[in-house]
């Protein structure tokens, strides 16, 4: 295994350059716990802890490593363990708002090239949920692919595929059954060496079943380090990022129950609803509210059936949520800025006082 087979590239190398003097090496996070991680390097798998300094300087959990991150690792001499000094800047990140009331970003996985948005063609099949996932995927910066699993449970998978393609303009849609191992070939274009793919979706849609299919039977055994070379504690490790036989790096994630947006941007809404923008551009007034104005192309399209009413409602709802999330994120930034300003001014006052004292 080489760094590039783990997804390393020139841009990451440039970011890492100043850290190499710290006696650190790059490592990829395959599983993140609270303050510790399992990381993979060309030499194998290691347990690693964040340094106290790193924990101290982390202002939110988003500053701590997540699966898929690249970190600067310093190995402890003679041990299969090391310390994480920093997280390298993330290329892409799949985030949502943390569950509960806290207004905090939860990063589900980082440095993804592709996200497989897995839905099941059973009673949980839901176009509106697919739209929500698509919105998160567009915000992540990774390329989305909709995967419709459990085709064996649907009377007409092709019809479902067409329906999904209509709400996911420009996004590839694959229909398959992970259980029967049918239709898996459709995913081959993304399963490329050194490319990182995360499987995301609600609980029970078959992400882990599909992951196992993509990885083959011995996947869990691939490239685990032989701890025989190292003294010290034996470490048990759990992995979420695994290497597929094709060389692709596959991340299985736990099912997302709530899909709340984090600092979502309006561009992601436009991408998710790529059919609506051009339609609205045909309204007579450029600031048309699509609410009774003359020459409204949206209302005409709703009437003719060209635009599905449920999709239009979903668009409006997600747009409102997006605007709300953006306002909230701004407020958090404001508070953080004010806090650090207060610290600065307090320090300055303390200095001034100290100078004035005889
Ligand atoms: N009929 C059918 N069942 C499937 C298929 N894929 C997965 N399942 C079943 O769906 C159930 C849930 O599968 P998992 O792979 O655990 O789902 P998951 O998405 O990983 O769920 P979480 O880990 O909770 O997020 C299991 O009972 C699987 O056997 C499929 O293609 N067809
Ligand atoms: Mg699972
Ligand atoms: Zn209009």
PDB file of C-alpha atoms in Angstrom, residues 28 45-46 54 58 73 87 92 102 104 121 141 152 191 194 198 209 215 236 240 242 256 286 306 314 330 332 358:
ATOM      1  CA  UNK A  28      -5.631   8.439   6.952  1.00  0.00           C
ATOM      2  CA  UNK A  45      -2.877   0.314  10.901  1.00  0.00           C
ATOM      3  CA  UNK A  46      -2.179   2.254  14.100  1.00  0.00           C
ATOM      4  CA  UNK A  54      -4.772  19.763  19.774  1.00  0.00           C
ATOM      5  CA  UNK A  58     -10.126  22.610  19.130  1.00  0.00           C
ATOM      6  CA  UNK A  73       0.848  11.327  12.905  1.00  0.00           C
ATOM      7  CA  UNK A  87      -5.903  17.517  10.838  1.00  0.00           C
ATOM      8  CA  UNK A  92     -14.652  17.891   0.906  1.00  0.00           C
ATOM      9  CA  UNK A 102     -26.887  22.281  19.763  1.00  0.00           C
ATOM     10  CA  UNK A 104     -22.932  22.600  15.848  1.00  0.00           C
ATOM     11  CA  UNK A 121     -37.016   0.405  -2.769  1.00  0.00           C
ATOM     12  CA  UNK A 141     -18.310  19.071  -2.526  1.00  0.00           C
ATOM     13  CA  UNK A 152     -35.777  -7.281  -5.424  1.00  0.00           C
ATOM     14  CA  UNK A 191     -14.843   2.196  -7.705  1.00  0.00           C
ATOM     15  CA  UNK A 194      -7.339   5.681  -4.545  1.00  0.00           C
ATOM     16  CA  UNK A 198     -18.891   7.082   1.333  1.00  0.00           C
ATOM     17  CA  UNK A 209     -24.771  -5.073   3.130  1.00  0.00           C
ATOM     18  CA  UNK A 215     -15.455  -5.259  -0.519  1.00  0.00           C
ATOM     19  CA  UNK A 236      -8.245  -3.893  18.682  1.00  0.00           C
ATOM     20  CA  UNK A 240     -15.197   2.214   8.694  1.00  0.00           C
ATOM     21  CA  UNK A 242     -11.928  -0.114   3.872  1.00  0.00           C
ATOM     22  CA  UNK A 256     -28.569   9.181   9.613  1.00  0.00           C
ATOM     23  CA  UNK A 286     -37.342  38.671 -12.573  1.00  0.00           C
ATOM     24  CA  UNK A 306     -44.627  19.933 -16.071  1.00  0.00           C
ATOM     25  CA  UNK A 314     -40.124  20.437  -1.259  1.00  0.00           C
ATOM     26  CA  UNK A 330     -23.790  33.423  10.832  1.00  0.00           C
ATOM     27  CA  UNK A 332     -22.571  31.411  15.691  1.00  0.00           C
ATOM     28  CA  UNK A 358       4.933  51.609  39.023  1.00  0.00           C
TER      29      UNK A 358
END
